[in-house]
mmCIF file of C-alpha atoms and ligand atoms in Angstrom:
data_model
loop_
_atom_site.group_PDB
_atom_site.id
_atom_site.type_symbol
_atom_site.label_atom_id
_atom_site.label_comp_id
_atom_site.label_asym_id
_atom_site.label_seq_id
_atom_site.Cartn_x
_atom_site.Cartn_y
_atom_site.Cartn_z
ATOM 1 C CA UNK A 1481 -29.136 -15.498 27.515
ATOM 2 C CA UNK A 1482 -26.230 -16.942 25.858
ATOM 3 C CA UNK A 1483 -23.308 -19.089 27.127
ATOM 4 C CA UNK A 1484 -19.954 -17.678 27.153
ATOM 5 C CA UNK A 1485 -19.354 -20.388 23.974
ATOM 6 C CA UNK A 1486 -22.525 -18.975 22.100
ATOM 7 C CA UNK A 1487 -20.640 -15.265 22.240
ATOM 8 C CA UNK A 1488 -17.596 -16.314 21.355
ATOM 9 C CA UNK A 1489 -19.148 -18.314 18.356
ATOM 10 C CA UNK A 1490 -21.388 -15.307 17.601
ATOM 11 C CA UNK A 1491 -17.944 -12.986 16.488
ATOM 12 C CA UNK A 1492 -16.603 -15.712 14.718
ATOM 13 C CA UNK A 1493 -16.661 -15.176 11.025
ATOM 14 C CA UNK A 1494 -15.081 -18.123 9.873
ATOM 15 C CA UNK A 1495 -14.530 -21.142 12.512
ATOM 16 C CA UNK A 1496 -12.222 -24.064 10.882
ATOM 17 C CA UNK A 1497 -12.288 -27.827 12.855
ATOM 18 C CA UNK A 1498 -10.028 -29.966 12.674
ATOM 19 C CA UNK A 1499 -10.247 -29.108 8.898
ATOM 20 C CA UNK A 1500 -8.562 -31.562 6.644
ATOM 21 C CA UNK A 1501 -8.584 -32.188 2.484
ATOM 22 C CA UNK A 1502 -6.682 -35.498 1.215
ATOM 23 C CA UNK A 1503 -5.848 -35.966 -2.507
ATOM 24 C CA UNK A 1504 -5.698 -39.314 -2.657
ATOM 25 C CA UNK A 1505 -2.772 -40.049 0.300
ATOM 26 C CA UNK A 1506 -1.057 -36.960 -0.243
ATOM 27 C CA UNK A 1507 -2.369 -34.452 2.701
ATOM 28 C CA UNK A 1508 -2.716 -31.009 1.028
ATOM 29 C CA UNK A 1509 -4.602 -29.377 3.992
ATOM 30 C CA UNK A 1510 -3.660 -31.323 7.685
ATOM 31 C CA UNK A 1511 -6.105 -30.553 10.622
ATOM 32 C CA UNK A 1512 -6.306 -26.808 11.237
ATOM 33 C CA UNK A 1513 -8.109 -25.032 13.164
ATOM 34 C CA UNK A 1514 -8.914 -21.678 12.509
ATOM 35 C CA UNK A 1515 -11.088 -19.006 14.220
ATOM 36 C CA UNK A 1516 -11.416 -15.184 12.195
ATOM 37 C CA UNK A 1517 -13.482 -12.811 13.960
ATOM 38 C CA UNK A 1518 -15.975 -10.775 12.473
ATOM 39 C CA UNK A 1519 -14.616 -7.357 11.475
ATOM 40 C CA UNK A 1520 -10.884 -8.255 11.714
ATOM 41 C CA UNK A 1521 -8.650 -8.541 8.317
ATOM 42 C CA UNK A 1522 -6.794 -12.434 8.442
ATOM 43 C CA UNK A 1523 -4.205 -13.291 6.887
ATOM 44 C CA UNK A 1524 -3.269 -16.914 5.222
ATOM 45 C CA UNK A 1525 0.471 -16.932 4.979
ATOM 46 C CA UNK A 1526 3.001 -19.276 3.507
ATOM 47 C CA UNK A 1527 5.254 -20.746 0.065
ATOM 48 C CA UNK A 1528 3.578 -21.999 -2.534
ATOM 49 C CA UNK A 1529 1.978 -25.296 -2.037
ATOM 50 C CA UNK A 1530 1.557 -25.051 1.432
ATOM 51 C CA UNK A 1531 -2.608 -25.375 1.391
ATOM 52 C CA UNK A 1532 -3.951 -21.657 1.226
ATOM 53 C CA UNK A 1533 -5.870 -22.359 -1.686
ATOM 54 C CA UNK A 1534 -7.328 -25.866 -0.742
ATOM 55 C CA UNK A 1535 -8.267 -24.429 2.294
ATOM 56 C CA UNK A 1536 -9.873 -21.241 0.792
ATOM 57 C CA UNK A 1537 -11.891 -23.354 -1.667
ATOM 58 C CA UNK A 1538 -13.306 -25.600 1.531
ATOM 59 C CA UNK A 1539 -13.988 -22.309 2.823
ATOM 60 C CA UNK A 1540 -16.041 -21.464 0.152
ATOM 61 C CA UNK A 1541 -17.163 -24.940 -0.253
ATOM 62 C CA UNK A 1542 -15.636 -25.614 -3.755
ATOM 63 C CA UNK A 1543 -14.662 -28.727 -2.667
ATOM 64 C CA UNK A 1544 -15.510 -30.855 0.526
ATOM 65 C CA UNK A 1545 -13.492 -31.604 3.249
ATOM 66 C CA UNK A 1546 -12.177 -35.298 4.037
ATOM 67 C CA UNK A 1547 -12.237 -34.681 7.792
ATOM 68 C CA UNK A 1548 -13.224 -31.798 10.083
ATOM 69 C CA UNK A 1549 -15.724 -29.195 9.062
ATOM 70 C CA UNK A 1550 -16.065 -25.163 8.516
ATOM 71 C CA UNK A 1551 -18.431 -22.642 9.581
ATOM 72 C CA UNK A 1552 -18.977 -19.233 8.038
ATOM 73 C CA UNK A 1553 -20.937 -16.697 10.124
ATOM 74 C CA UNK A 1554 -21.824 -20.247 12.016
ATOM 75 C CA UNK A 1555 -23.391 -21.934 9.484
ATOM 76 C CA UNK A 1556 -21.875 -25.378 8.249
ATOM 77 C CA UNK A 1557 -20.680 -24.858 4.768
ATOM 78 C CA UNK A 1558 -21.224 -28.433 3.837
ATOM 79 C CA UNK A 1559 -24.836 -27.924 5.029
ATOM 80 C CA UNK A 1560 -25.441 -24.718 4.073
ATOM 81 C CA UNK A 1561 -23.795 -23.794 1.054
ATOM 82 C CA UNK A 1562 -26.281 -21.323 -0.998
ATOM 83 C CA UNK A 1563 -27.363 -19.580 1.991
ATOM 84 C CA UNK A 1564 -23.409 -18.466 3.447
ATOM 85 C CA UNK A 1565 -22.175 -17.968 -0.567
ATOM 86 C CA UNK A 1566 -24.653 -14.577 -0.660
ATOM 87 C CA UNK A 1567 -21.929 -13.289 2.105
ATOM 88 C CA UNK A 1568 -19.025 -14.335 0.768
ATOM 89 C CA UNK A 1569 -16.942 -12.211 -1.644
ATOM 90 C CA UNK A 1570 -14.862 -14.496 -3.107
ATOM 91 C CA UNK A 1571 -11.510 -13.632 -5.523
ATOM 92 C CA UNK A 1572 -10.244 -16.871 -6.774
ATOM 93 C CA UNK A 1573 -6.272 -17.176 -7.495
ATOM 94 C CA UNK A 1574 -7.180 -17.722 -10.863
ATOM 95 C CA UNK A 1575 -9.836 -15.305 -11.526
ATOM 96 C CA UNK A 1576 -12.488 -16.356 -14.632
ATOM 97 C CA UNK A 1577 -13.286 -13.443 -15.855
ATOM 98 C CA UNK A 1578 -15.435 -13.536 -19.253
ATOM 99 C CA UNK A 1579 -12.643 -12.374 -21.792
ATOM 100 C CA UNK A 1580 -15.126 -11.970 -24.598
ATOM 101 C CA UNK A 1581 -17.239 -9.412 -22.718
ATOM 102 C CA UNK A 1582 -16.761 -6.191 -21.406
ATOM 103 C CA UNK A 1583 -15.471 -4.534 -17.814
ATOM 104 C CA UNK A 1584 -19.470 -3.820 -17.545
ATOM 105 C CA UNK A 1585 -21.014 -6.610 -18.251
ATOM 106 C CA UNK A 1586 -18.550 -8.909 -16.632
ATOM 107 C CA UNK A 1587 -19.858 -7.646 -13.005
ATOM 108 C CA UNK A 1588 -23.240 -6.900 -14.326
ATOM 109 C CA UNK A 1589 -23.000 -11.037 -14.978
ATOM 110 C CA UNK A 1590 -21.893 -11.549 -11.475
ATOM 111 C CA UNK A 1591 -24.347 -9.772 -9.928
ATOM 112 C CA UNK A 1592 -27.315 -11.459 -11.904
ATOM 113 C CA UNK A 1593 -26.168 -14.455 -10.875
ATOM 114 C CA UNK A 1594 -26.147 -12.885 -7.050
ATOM 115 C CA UNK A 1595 -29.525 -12.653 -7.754
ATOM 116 C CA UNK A 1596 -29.583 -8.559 -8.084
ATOM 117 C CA UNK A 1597 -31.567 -7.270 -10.581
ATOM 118 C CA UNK A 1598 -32.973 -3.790 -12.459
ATOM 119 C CA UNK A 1599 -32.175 -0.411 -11.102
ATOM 120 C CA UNK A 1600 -30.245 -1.952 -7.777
ATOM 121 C CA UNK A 1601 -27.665 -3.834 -10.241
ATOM 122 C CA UNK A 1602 -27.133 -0.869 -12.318
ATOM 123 C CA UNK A 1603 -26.056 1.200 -9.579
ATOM 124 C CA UNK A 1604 -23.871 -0.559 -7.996
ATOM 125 C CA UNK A 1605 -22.239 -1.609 -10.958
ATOM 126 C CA UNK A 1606 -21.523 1.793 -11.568
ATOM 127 C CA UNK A 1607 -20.413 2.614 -7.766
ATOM 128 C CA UNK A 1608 -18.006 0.005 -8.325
ATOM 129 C CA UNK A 1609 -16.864 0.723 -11.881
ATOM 130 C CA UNK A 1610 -16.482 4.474 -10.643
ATOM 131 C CA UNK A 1611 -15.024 3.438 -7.003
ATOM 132 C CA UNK A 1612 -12.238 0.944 -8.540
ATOM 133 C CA UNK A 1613 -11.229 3.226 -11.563
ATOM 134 C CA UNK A 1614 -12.966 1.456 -14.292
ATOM 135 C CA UNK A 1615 -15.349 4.091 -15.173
ATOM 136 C CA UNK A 1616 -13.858 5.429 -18.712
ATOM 137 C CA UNK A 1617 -12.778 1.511 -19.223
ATOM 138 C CA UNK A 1618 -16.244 -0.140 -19.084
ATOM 139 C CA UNK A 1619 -16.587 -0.556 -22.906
ATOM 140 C CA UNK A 1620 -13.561 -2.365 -22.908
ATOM 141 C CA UNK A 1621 -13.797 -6.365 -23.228
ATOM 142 C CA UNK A 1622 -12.119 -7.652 -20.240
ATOM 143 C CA UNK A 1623 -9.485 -9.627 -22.662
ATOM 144 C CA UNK A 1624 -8.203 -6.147 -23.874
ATOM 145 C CA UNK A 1625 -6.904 -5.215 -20.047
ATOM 146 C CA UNK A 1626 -4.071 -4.962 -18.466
ATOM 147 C CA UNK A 1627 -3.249 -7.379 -15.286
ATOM 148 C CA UNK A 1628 -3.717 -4.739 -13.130
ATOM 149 C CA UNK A 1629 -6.920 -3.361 -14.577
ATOM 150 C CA UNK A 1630 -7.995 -7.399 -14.502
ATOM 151 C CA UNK A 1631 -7.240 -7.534 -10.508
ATOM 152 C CA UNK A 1632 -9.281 -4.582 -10.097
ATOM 153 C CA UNK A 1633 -12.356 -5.945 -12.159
ATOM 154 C CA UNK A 1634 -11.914 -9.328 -10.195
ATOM 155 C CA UNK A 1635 -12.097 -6.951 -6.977
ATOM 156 C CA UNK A 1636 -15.064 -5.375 -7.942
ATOM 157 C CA UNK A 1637 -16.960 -8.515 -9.319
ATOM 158 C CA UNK A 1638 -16.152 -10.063 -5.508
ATOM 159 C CA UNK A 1639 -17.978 -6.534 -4.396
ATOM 160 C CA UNK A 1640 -21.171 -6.782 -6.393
ATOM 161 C CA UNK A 1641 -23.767 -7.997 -3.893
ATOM 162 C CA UNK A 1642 -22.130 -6.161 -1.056
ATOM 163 C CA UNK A 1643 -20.164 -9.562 1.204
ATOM 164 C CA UNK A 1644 -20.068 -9.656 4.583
ATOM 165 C CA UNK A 1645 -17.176 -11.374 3.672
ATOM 166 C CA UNK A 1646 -13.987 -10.964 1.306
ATOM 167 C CA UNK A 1647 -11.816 -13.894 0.736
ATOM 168 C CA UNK A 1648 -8.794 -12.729 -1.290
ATOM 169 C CA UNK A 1649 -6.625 -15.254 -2.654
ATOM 170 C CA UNK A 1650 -3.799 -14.305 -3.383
ATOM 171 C CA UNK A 1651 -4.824 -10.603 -5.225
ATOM 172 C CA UNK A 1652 -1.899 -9.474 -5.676
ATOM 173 C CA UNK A 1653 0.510 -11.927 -6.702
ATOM 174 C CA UNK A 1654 2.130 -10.546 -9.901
ATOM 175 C CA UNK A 1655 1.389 -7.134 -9.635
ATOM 176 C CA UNK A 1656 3.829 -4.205 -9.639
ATOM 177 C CA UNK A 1657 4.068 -2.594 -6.428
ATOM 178 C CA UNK A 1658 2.575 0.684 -6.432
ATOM 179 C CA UNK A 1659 -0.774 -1.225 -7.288
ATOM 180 C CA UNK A 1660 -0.076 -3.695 -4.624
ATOM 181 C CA UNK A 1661 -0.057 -0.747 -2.045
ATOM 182 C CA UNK A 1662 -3.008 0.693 -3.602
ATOM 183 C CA UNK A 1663 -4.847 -2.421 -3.254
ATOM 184 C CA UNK A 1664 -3.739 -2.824 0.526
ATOM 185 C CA UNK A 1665 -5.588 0.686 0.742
ATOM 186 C CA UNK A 1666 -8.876 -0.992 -0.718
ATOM 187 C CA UNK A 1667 -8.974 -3.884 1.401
ATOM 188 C CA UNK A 1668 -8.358 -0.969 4.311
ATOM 189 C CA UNK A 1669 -11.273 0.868 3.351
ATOM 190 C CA UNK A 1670 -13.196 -1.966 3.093
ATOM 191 C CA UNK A 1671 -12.059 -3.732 6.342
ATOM 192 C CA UNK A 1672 -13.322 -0.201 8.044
ATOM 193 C CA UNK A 1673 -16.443 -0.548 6.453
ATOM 194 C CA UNK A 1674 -16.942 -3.149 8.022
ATOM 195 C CA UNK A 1675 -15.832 -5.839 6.127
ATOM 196 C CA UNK A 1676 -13.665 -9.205 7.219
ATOM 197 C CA UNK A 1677 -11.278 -10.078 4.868
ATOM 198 C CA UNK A 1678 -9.424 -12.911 4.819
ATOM 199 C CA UNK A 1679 -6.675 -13.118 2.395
ATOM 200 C CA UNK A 1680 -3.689 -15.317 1.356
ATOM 201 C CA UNK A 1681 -0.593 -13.937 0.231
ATOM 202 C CA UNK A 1682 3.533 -15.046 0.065
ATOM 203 C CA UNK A 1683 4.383 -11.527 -0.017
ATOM 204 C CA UNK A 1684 5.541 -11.151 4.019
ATOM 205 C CA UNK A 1685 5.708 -7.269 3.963
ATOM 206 C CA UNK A 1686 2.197 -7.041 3.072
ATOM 207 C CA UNK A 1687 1.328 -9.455 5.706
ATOM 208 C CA UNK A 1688 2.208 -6.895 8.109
ATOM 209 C CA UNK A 1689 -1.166 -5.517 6.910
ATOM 210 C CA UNK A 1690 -3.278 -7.628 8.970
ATOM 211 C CA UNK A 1691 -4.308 -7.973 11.912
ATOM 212 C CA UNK A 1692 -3.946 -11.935 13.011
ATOM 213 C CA UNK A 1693 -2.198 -14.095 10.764
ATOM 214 C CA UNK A 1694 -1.567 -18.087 10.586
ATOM 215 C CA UNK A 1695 1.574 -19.357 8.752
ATOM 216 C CA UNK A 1696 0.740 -21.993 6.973
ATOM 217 C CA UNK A 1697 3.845 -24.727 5.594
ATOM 218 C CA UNK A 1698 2.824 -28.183 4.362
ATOM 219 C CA UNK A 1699 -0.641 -28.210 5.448
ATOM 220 C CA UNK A 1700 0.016 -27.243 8.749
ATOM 221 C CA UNK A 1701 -0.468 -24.044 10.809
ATOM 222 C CA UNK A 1702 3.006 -23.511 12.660
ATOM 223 C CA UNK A 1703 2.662 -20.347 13.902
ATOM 224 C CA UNK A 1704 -0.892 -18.012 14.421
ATOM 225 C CA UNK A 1705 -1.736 -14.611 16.192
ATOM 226 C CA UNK A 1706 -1.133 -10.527 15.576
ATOM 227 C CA UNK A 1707 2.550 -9.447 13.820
ATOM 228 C CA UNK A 1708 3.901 -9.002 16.737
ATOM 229 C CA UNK A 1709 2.400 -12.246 18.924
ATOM 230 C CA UNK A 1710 4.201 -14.357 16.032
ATOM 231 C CA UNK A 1711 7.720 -12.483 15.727
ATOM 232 C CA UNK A 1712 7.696 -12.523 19.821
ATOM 233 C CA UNK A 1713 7.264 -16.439 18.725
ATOM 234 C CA UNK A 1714 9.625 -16.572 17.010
ATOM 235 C CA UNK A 1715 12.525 -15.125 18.707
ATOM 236 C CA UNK A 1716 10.989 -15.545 22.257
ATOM 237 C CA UNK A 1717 10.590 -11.905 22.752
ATOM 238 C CA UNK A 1718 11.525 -8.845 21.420
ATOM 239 C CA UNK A 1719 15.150 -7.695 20.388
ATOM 240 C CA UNK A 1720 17.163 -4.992 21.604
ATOM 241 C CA UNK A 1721 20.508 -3.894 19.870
ATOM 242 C CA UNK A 1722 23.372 -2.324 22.402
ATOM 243 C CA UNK A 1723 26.823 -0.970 21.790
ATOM 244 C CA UNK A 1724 28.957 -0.116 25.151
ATOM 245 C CA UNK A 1725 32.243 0.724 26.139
ATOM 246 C CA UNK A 1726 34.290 -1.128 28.951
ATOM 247 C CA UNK A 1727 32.674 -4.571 30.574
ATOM 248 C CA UNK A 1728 29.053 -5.541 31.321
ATOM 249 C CA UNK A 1729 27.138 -9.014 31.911
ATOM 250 C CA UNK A 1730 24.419 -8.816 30.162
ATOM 251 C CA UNK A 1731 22.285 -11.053 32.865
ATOM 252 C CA UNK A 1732 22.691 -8.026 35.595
ATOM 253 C CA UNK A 1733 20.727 -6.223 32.549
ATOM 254 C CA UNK A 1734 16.874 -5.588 34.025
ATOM 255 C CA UNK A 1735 14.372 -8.296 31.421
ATOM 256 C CA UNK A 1736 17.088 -10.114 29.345
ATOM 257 C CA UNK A 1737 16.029 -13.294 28.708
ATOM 258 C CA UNK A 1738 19.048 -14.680 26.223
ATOM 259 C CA UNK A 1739 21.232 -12.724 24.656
ATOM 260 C CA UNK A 1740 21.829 -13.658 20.460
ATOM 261 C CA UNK A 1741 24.659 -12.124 19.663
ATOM 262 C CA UNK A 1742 27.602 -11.364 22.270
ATOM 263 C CA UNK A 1743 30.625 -10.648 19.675
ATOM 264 C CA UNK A 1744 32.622 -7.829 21.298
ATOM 265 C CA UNK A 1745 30.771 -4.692 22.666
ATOM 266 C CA UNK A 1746 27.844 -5.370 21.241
ATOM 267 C CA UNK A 1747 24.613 -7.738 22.471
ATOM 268 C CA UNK A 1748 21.193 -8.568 20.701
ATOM 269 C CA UNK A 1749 19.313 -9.094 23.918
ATOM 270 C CA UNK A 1750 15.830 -10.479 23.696
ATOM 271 C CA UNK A 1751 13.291 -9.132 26.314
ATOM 272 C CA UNK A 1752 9.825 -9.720 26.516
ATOM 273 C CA UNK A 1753 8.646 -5.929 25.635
ATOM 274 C CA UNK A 1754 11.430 -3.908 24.422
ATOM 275 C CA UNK A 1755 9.348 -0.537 24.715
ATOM 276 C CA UNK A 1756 9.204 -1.011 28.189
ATOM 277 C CA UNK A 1757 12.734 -2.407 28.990
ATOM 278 C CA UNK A 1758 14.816 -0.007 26.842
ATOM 279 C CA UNK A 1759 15.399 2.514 28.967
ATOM 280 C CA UNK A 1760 15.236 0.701 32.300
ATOM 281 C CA UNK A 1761 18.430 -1.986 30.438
ATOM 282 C CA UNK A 1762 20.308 1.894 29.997
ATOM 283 C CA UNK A 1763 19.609 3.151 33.689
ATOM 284 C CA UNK A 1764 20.781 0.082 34.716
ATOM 285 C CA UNK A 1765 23.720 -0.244 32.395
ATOM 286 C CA UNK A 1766 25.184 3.003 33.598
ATOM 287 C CA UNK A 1767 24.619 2.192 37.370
ATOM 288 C CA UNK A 1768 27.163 -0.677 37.092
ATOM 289 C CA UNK A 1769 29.347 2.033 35.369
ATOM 290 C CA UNK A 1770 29.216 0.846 32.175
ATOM 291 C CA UNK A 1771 28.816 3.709 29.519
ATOM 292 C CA UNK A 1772 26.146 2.780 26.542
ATOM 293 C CA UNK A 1773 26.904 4.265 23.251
ATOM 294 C CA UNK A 1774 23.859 2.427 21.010
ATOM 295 C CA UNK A 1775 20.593 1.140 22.661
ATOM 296 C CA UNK A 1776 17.745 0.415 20.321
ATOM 297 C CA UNK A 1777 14.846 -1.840 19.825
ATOM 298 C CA UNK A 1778 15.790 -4.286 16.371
ATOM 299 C CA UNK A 1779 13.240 -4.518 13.985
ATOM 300 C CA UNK A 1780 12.307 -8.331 12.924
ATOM 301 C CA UNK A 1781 10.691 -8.708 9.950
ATOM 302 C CA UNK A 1782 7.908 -11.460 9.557
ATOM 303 C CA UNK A 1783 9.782 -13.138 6.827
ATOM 304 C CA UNK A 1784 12.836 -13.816 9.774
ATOM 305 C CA UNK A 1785 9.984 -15.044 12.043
ATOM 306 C CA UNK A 1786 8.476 -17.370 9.318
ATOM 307 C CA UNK A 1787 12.080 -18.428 8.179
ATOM 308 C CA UNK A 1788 12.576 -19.708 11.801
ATOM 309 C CA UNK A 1789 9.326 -21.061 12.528
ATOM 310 C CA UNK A 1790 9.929 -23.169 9.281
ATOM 311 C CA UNK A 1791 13.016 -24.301 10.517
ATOM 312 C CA UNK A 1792 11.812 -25.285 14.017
ATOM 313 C CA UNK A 1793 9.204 -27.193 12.352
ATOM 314 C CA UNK A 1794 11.363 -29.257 9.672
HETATM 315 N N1 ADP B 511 -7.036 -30.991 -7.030
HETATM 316 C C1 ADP B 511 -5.832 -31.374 -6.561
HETATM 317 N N2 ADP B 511 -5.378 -32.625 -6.750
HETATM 318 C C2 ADP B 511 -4.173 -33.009 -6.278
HETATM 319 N N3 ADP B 511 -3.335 -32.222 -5.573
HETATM 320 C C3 ADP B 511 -3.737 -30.953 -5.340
HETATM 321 C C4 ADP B 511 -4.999 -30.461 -5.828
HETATM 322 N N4 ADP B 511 -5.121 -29.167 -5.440
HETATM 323 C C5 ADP B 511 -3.991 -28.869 -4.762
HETATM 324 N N5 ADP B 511 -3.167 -29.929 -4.695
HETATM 325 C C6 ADP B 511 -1.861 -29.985 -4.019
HETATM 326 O O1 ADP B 511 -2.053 -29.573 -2.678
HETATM 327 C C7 ADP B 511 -0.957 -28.782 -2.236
HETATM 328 C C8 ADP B 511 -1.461 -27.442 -1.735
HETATM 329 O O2 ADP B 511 -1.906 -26.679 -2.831
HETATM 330 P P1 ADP B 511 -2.546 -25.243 -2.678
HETATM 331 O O3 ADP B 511 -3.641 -25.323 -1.684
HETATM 332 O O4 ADP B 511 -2.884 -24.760 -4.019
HETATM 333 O O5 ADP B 511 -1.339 -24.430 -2.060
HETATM 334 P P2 ADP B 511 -1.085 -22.843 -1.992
HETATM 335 O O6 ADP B 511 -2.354 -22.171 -2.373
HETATM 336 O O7 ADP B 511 -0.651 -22.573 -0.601
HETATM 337 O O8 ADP B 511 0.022 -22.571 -2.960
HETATM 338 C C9 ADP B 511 0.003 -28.663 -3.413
HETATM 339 O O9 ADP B 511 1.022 -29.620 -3.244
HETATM 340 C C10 ADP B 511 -0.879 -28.981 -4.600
HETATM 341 O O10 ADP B 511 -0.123 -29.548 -5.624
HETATM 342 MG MG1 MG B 512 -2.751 -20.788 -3.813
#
């Protein structure tokens, strides 16, 4: 039988220790620990320069680490490199696509080198050509295509020998937003089919796509769990907006924590679930005779959370 360690290990797609990469004294990637379960879809948030990629390519074992270590389905990349790049999908920032040869034979390429061969490579090139709307473009040299149509054939090249694993970096960074959505719709598909994804991204709203995230700023993780866990973080709960007429003390209010803004008849109270407080802050509001004219859980957005977490940590 296994321990309780082994199990959690087992579900671990990608475990990160103490995971560190120096360029000469300046620290680009500063002790992080990471754990991404199997099935789940990570996110790697944060600006520019703050370590995704450095990270990502340890991950993938690009480059080695200077301290710490990194396990993919629990083998040690440094150890184990061949063997754990079969299940990784990997779509670099800067994707190399062959310019000079076509949509086709850019992931037939890709797949050879994955080792698939004959009748096996043909069709799934063609699943993916026909699955990522490539199809009528596979003629095309991959120099001739849009960016969009590029991100696509990058996707589908990361696809060819069928990853346990996607690591996205950064996929869609320039691309117009309809196609951003549409992607978020692939990497839902493939996330049901099984898939773990982990993928970087400074676009906050689409963060909201996953389903654990770490905020990354200087090297550092400063913030990790679900949407929610972090903007609870952040704030120290969850916000509720109320408008009243006449006098009330917002600490004889059932949950409130702190209260943000008290300008006038209005309070931003912060409770630890507003769901569950809402309407027991309004019974209680109108006991003590105070009539309520606004009650409403405030949306936060990630970006507010990050913004704050970022300040906290300067
Ligand atoms: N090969 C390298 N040599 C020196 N500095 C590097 C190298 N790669 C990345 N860096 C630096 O490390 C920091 C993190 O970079 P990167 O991981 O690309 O960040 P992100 O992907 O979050 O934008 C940046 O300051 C970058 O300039
Ligand atoms: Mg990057």
């Amino acid at each position: 039988m296994l321990g309780i360690q082994e199990v959690l290990e087992e579900n671990l797609a990608i475990e990160a220790e103490n995971l560190t990469k120096k360029f000469g004294k300046f620290v680009a990637v500063n002790h992080i620990n990471l754990k991404i379960k199997k099935g789940e879809t990570f996110g790697l948030l944060g600006p520019n320069g703050a370590g995704k990629t450095t990270t990502i390519r340890m991950i993938t074992g690009v480059i080695k680490p200077s301290d710490g270590y990194v396990k993919v389905f629990g083998m040690n990349v440094a150890k184990e490199r061949k063997k754990i790049l079969r299940y990784i999908g990997y779509m670099p920032q800067k994707f190399s696509l062959y310019e000079d040869l076509t949509v086709e034979e850019n992931i037939k390429l890709y797949g050879r080198l994955q080792g698939i061969i004959g009748t096996s490579l043909r069709e799934r090139v063609k699943e993916l050509l026909e699955r990522f709307y490539l199809w009528e473009f596979r003629k095309r040299l991959a120099g001739r295509l849009s960016g969009g149509m590029k991100q696509r054939l990058a996707l589908a090249t990361a696809l060819v020998h069928d990853p346990k694993l996607l690591i996205l970096d950064e996929p869609t960074a320039g691309v117009d937003p309809p196609l951003r959505r549409r992607f978020w719709k692939y990497f839902k598909e493939l996330n049901k089919e099984g898939k773990t994804i982990l993928v970087t991204t400074h676009y906050m709203d689409e963060a909201e796509n996953c389903d654990r995230l770490a905020l990354m700023n200087r090297g550092s993780i400063i913030a990790e769990g679900t949407p929610r866990e972090i903007k609870k973080k952040a704030l120290g709960g969850e916000l509720i907006e109320i408008r009243f007429e006449g006098e009330l003390d917002p600490y004889k209010l059932p949950g409130v924590k702190s209260v943000l803004d008290d300008s006038g008849q209005r309070y931003l109270l912060i409770v630890e679930d507003a769901g569950l407080y809402l309407p027991k802050i309004v019974k209680k509001a109108e006991e003590l005779g105070t009539k309520i004219l606004v009650a409403a859980p405030v949306y936060v957005s990630l970006e507010e959370a990050f913004i704050r977490f970022m300040g906290e940590a300067e």
